[in-house]
C-alpha positions in Angstrom: -8.2 -13.7 4.3 -6.8 -13.2 7.7 -7.5 -16.6 8.9 -5.5 -18.2 6.0 -2.9 -20.6 7.4 0.7 -20.3 6.5 1.6 -22.6 3.4 3.4 -25.9 4.0 5.1 -28.3 1.7 2.3 -30.5 0.2 -0.2 -27.6 0.2 -2.4 -26.0 2.6 -5.1 -28.1 4.1 -8.1 -28.0 1.8 -6.4 -26.4 -1.2 -5.7 -29.6 -2.8 -9.3 -30.7 -2.7 -10.3 -27.4 -4.7 -7.6 -26.9 -7.1 -8.6 -29.4 -9.7 -12.0 -28.0 -10.1 -10.6 -24.6 -10.2 -8.1 -25.4 -12.9 -10.8 -26.9 -15.0 -13.0 -23.8 -14.4 -10.0 -21.4 -15.4 -9.3 -23.6 -18.5 -12.9 -23.3 -19.6 -12.7 -19.6 -19.3 -9.6 -19.7 -21.8 -7.2 -18.7 -18.8 -3.8 -20.0 -20.0 -1.5 -18.7 -17.2 -1.5 -17.6 -13.6 0.5 -14.6 -12.3 1.9 -15.2 -9.0 2.4 -11.7 -7.5 4.1 -10.3 -4.4 5.6 -6.9 -3.4 9.3 -6.4 -2.5 10.8 -4.2 0.2 11.3 -1.3 -2.3 7.6 -1.3 -3.2 8.1 -2.9 -6.7 5.6 -5.7 -7.7 7.4 -8.8 -8.9 5.8 -11.8 -10.3 6.4 -15.4 -11.6 3.8 -17.0 -13.9 2.9 -20.6 -14.5 0.6 -22.2 -17.1 -2.9 -23.0 -15.6 -2.1 -26.7 -15.9 0.6 -26.1 -13.5 -1.7 -24.6 -10.7 -1.9 -27.8 -8.7 1.8 -28.1 -8.6 2.2 -24.5 -7.4 -0.4 -25.1 -4.7 1.2 -28.2 -3.5 4.9 -27.5 -3.8 5.3 -23.8 -4.5 7.2 -22.1 -7.3 10.9 -21.2 -6.8 12.3 -17.5 -6.5 15.4 -16.2 -4.9 15.2 -14.3 -1.5 17.7 -11.7 -3.1 14.5 -9.7 -4.3 14.0 -8.7 -0.9 16.9 -6.3 -1.2 16.4 -5.2 -4.7 16.1 -1.4 -5.3 13.7 0.2 -7.6 16.4 0.2 -10.4 17.1 -3.7 -9.9 20.5 -3.2 -8.3 21.0 -5.1 -5.0 22.0 -4.1 -1.5 22.7 -6.6 1.3 22.0 -7.3 4.9 23.6 -9.8 7.3 20.8 -12.2 6.1 19.5 -11.1 2.7 21.1 -10.1 -0.6 23.4 -13.0 -1.4 23.0 -15.2 -4.5 22.3 -18.2 -2.2 19.1 -20.0 -1.3 15.6 -20.2 -2.7 12.0 -19.6 -1.5 8.7 -21.1 -2.5 5.9 -19.1 -3.6 2.5 -20.4 -2.7 -0.6 -18.8 -4.3 -3.7 -17.9 -2.2 -6.6 -19.7 -3.9 -9.2 -17.5 -2.0 -7.7 -14.4 -3.8 -7.1 -15.9 -7.3 -9.2 -14.2 -10.0 -9.1 -14.0 -14.0 -7.8 -10.7 -15.1 -10.4 -8.9 -17.1 -7.7 -6.4 -18.4 -5.5 -9.3 -19.5 -7.4 -11.9 -21.1 -5.9 -15.4 -20.8 -4.5 -14.6 -17.5 -5.4 -15.1 -13.9 -3.8 -13.5 -11.0 -3.0 -14.6 -7.2 -1.1 -13.1 -4.4 1.5 -15.4 -2.8 3.0 -16.1 0.5 6.7 -17.3 0.7 8.3 -20.0 2.7 11.8 -21.7 2.7 12.3 -24.9 1.0 12.4 -26.4 4.5 8.8 -25.3 4.9 9.5 -22.6 7.4 7.8 -19.1 7.4 10.1 -16.7 5.4 10.8 -13.8 7.8 11.0 -11.3 4.8 7.6 -12.1 3.6 5.5 -8.9 3.9 2.2 -10.4 3.4 2.9 -13.2 6.2 3.9 -10.3 8.4 0.7 -8.4 7.8 -1.4 -11.5 8.4 0.4 -12.2 11.8 0.0 -8.6 12.8 -3.8 -8.9 12.2 -4.1 -12.3 13.9 -2.1 -11.0 17.0 -4.5 -8.1 17.4 -7.4 -10.6 17.3 -6.0 -12.9 19.8 -4.6 -10.3 22.3 -7.3 -7.4 21.9 -10.2 -9.0 20.3 -9.7 -6.5 17.4 -10.5 -6.8 13.8 -9.8 -4.1 11.0 -11.2 -2.8 7.9 -8.8 -1.2 5.5 -8.7 0.4 2.0 -6.0 2.0 -0.1 -6.7 4.9 -2.2 -4.9 4.9 -5.5 -3.8 7.9 -7.6 -2.0 7.7 -10.7 -0.9 9.8 -13.7 -2.0 8.8 -17.2 0.5 9.6 -20.0 0.6 9.2 -23.8 2.1 5.9 -24.8 3.4 7.1 -27.9 6.0 9.6 -26.3 9.5 8.3 -26.9 11.7 7.6 -24.0 10.9 8.2 -20.4 9.2 11.5 -20.9 5.8 12.0 -19.4 3.2 13.9 -21.5 -0.3 14.0 -20.0 -3.0 12.0 -21.8 -5.7 14.6 -20.7 -5.7 18.2 -20.8 -8.7 19.1 -18.8 -8.6 20.9 -15.3 -8.5 19.1 -12.0 -11.6 17.1 -11.3 -12.9 18.5 -14.6 -15.5 17.0 -16.9 -13.4 17.7 -19.8 -10.7 15.3 -18.5 -13.3 12.7 -17.7 -14.6 13.1 -21.4 -11.1 13.0 -22.8 -10.4 9.4 -21.3 -13.9 8.2 -21.2 -13.3 5.0 -23.0 -10.4 4.0 -20.9 -12.2 4.8 -17.7 -15.4 3.0 -18.6 -13.1 -0.1 -19.5 -11.6 0.1 -16.4 -14.8 0.0 -14.4 -15.9 -3.0 -16.4 -12.6 -4.7 -15.6 -13.0 -3.9 -11.9 -16.5 -5.3 -11.9 -15.6 -8.4 -13.5 -13.0 -9.1 -11.1 -15.1 -8.4 -8.0 -13.5 -5.1 -7.0 -16.2 -2.7 -5.6 -15.4 0.8 -6.6 -16.7 3.7 -4.5 -15.5 6.5 -6.8 -13.2 6.9 -9.9 -12.5 10.5 -11.0 -9.9 13.0 -12.2 -7.8 14.4 -9.6 -5.6 17.5 -9.2 -2.3 17.0 -11.1 -1.8 16.9 -14.8 -3.4 13.7 -16.2 -4.1 12.4 -12.9 -7.0 10.2 -11.8 -8.0 8.4 -8.4 -9.9 5.3 -7.6 -11.4 4.6 -4.1 -12.4 0.9 -3.5 -14.4 -0.9 -0.7 -12.8 -1.7 2.5 -11.8 -5.3 3.4 -9.7 -6.9 6.1 -6.1 -5.5 5.9 -4.4 -8.5 4.0 -7.3 -8.6 1.3 -7.0 -4.8 1.2 -3.4 -4.8 0.4 -4.0 -7.7 -2.0 -6.7 -5.5 -3.7 -4.4 -2.6 -4.1 -1.9 -4.7 -5.9 -4.5 -6.2 -8.1 -6.0 -2.8 -8.9 -2.6 -1.3 -10.1 -2.1 -4.3 -12.3 -5.6 -3.8 -13.9 -5.0 -0.1 -14.4 -1.8 -0.8 -16.0 -3.0 -3.4 -18.3 -6.4 -1.7 -19.3 -4.2 1.7 -20.1 -1.9 -0.2 -22.2 -4.7 -1.6 -24.3 -5.6 2.1 -25.0 -2.2 3.2 -25.9 -1.8 4.9 -22.5 1.1 4.7 -19.9 0.5 5.1 -16.3 2.7 6.0 -13.3 2.1 5.5 -9.7 5.1 7.0 -8.5 5.0 9.7 -5.8 6.2 12.5 -8.1 5.9 12.1 -11.7 7.2 15.5 -12.2 9.3 17.3 -9.7 7.1 20.2 -9.4 3.4 20.2 -8.4 1.4 17.5 -6.6 2.4 13.9 -6.6 0.5 10.7 -6.4 -0.7 9.6 -3.0 -1.7 6.1 -1.6 -3.7 7.2 1.4 -4.6 4.3 3.8 -8.2 4.2 5.4 -8.5 2.1 8.6 -10.9 1.3 11.2 -10.8 -0.7 14.3 -13.7 -3.2 15.2 -14.6 -5.5 18.2 -17.5 -7.9 18.0 -18.9 -6.2 14.8 -18.9 -2.8 16.3 -16.9 0.2 14.9 -14.6 1.6 17.7 -14.5 4.9 15.8 -18.1 5.6 16.2 -20.8 5.8 18.9 -18.0 6.6 21.7 -17.8 9.4 24.2 -14.6 10.7 22.9 -14.0 13.3 20.3 -16.3 13.0 17.2 -17.7 9.8 18.5 -14.5 8.0 19.0 -14.1 5.5 21.8 -11.3 5.7 24.2 -9.5 2.9 22.5 -10.0 4.5 19.1 -8.5 7.7 20.3 -5.5 5.9 21.7 -5.1 3.9 18.5 -4.9 7.2 16.8 -2.5 8.7 19.1 -0.3 5.6 18.6 -0.2 6.2 14.7 0.7 10.0 15.5 3.5 9.2 17.9 5.1 6.7 15.4 4.6 8.7 12.2 7.9 10.0 11.8 9.5 6.6 11.8 6.4 5.2 9.8 7.4 7.5 6.9 10.4 5.2 6.1 7.8 2.5 5.4 4.9 4.7 3.9 7.0 7.3 2.0 9.9 4.9 1.0 11.3 6.5 -2.2 13.5 9.6 -2.5 10.8 10.8 -4.8 8.3 10.4 -2.0 9.9 13.7 -0.5 9.1 15.7 -3.5 5.6 14.9 -2.7 5.7 15.6 0.9 5.4 19.4 0.9 3.4 21.5 3.2 0.0 23.1 2.0 -0.5 20.5 -0.7 -2.8 18.2 1.3 0.0 15.6 1.6 0.0 15.6 5.5 3.5 16.5 6.4 2.9 17.5 10.1 2.2 15.1 13.0 -1.3 16.5 13.5 -4.9 15.2 13.3 -8.2 16.9 12.6 -11.8 16.3 11.7 -12.0 16.1 7.9 -8.9 18.1 7.8 -7.0 17.2 4.7 -3.8 18.9 5.6 -3.5 16.8 8.7 -1.4 13.6 8.4 -4.2 11.8 10.2 -7.7 12.7 9.1 -10.6 11.6 11.2 -13.5 10.7 9.0 -16.8 10.4 10.5 -18.9 9.5 7.6 -22.3 10.7 6.8 -25.1 10.8 9.5 -27.1 7.6 9.5 -24.1 5.6 8.4 -21.3 6.5 10.8 -21.4 3.1 12.6 -20.3 1.5 9.2 -18.1 4.4 7.7 -16.1 6.2 10.4 -12.4 5.6 10.1 -8.9 7.1 10.0 -7.1 8.3 7.0 -3.3 8.2 6.8 -2.2 10.7 4.4 1.7 10.6 4.3 1.6 7.4 2.2 2.3 6.8 -1.4 2.2 4.0 -3.9 6.0 3.5 -3.7 5.3 1.7 -0.4 4.8 -1.9 -0.1 1.0 -2.1 1.1 1.5 -5.1 3.3 4.3 -3.3 5.2 2.6 0.1 5.3 -0.6 -1.5 6.9 1.1 -3.7 9.0 3.4 -1.0 10.6 0.5 1.5 10.8 -1.5 -1.2 12.8 1.4 -2.0 15.0 1.8 1.8 15.7 -2.0 1.9 16.5 -1.8 -1.0 18.8 1.1 0.4 20.7 -0.9 3.5 21.5 -4.0 1.4 22.5 -1.9 -0.9 24.7 -0.3 2.3 26.6 -3.7 4.1 26.6 -1.9 7.1 24.9 -3.8 10.2 24.9 -4.7 11.9 21.8 -3.4 15.4 21.6 -5.5 18.5 20.7 -6.9 18.4 17.3 -5.9 21.0 14.4 -8.0 23.0 12.0 -7.0 24.5 8.7 -3.3 24.3 7.6 -0.8 23.5 10.3 2.0 25.2 8.4 0.4 28.5 9.7 0.8 27.6 13.3 3.5 29.4 15.5 6.2 27.3 17.4 4.5 27.7 20.8 1.0 26.7 19.5 2.4 23.8 17.4 4.4 22.5 20.4 1.3 22.6 22.6 -0.5 20.4 20.1 2.4 18.0 19.4 2.8 19.4 15.8 6.0 18.9 14.2 7.4 18.5 10.6 7.7 15.0 9.4 11.3 14.0 8.0 12.2 16.0 4.9 14.3 13.3 3.3 14.5 9.4 3.2 17.8 9.4 5.3 16.2 11.4 8.0 13.3 9.1 8.0 15.5 6.1 8.1 17.0 7.6 11.3 13.7 8.0 13.0 12.8 4.3 11.9 16.2 3.0 13.4 15.2 4.6 16.8 11.7 3.2 16.7 11.8 -0.1 18.7 8.1 -0.7 18.4 8.2 -0.8 14.7 11.4 -2.8 14.3 10.1 -5.4 16.8 7.0 -5.8 15.0 8.8 -6.3 11.6 11.4 -8.6 13.1 15.1 -8.2 12.5 15.3 -9.5 8.9 12.5 -7.2 7.7 13.6 -4.3 9.8 17.2 -4.6 8.5 15.8 -5.0 5.0 13.8 -1.9 5.2 17.0 0.1 6.4 19.4 -1.2 3.6 16.8 -0.7 0.9 16.0 2.8 1.9 19.6 3.9 2.3 20.4 2.1 -0.8 17.7 4.2 -2.7 18.9 7.5 -1.3 22.5 6.6 -2.3 21.3 5.8 -5.8 20.3 9.4 -6.4 22.6 11.3 -4.1 23.6 14.6 -5.9 20.8 14.7 -8.4 18.5 17.5 -8.7 14.7 17.3 -8.1 13.9 16.9 -11.7 16.2 14.0 -12.3 15.1 12.3 -8.9 11.5 12.4 -10.3 12.6 11.1 -13.7 14.6 8.2 -12.0 11.2 6.9 -10.4 8.7 8.0 -12.9 8.2 4.5 -14.5 9.4 2.4 -11.6 6.0 2.4 -10.0 
């Protein structure tokens, strides 16, 4: 929840009064342990776990974990910055009791996201969840804005019986095909049941385009809760799949060829309970502020890719004419545009209108991705940036003159190129702060160096089971 206070030694106000009853309730449900979860700079989910009986201690005094994980790469090697990456120091992980939930896919376990502070009780500048919460709080204070967000998740389902790191699709049916849904009917039914038990409202669950690929769309929440939910949903999919003898990959490119897995962000701005993307006098019902917010995202999109497409494998996915959104362009319901304006259905547009940011995959840390996209949009809103002309169809077909008139240019084609854009973007770096900005740079360059010289097939294989 966006109003959640930073943790403090001794526990957040109010938490200690709740924890005894909550612990007793978890024990009655046969929950034996709590997964304390966060996402590192490389986008890898990291955890510590405690017995349920130790929840009160975790809420009061946190659980230790080294800050070195902020500079871990996906292969668990370590890079360094001026501040992070040494073996020194410790942090405290504090669970958010408002988001704690028993895991239906992992009986005997509950899950909670954490915020991280230093042993001295100070905010850890590398904590991405705290970063997002503060971006949202600042927008409320300065602009009177709130946000609703959701993360789409695509993943590939493979046979768990295949030896080694190879991928063999667990379903043979066509894209969006009824055959594929039937072949994995038991798995997806159990997945829906697990989501329902965990309070995750699902809009859609269906087969997708690539081999063995599925997608789930979930309901919108405030940005911090939406990022939490995306982490929980991935944990649930992986757990339920394992119980069915399946293996899942959220990697941007499971195979070098074909369409990869996306993690599109949906985001809308609200003030006083009113959706700024609907009912306005601008294009497609947008208000002037919504147009400027969209313009800010477009303006910073080349630099944003270092955060939203953070893996070398991301650039195997970001190809023209594959609905990945690889040009700085926007359009109404245009799935080739990097920024898709979604108006929603007539009669529901005041609730449903939003922006979809497409050059995003699930190697991205969702807290960093949402926070940086919001920071980019707020920069556009503050400066009253004009939204350029919209595109229709595939921007790859545009000539140079037409593309230039609409501000359409190709996004970075490699991770090092994205890092160069990020290094030059003072707005995003200021929003992140020097510690997180330096960590993003070091980790991205470390990932690129780790696979330098490898062909596309080996790059895809290197990240296939990391996400």
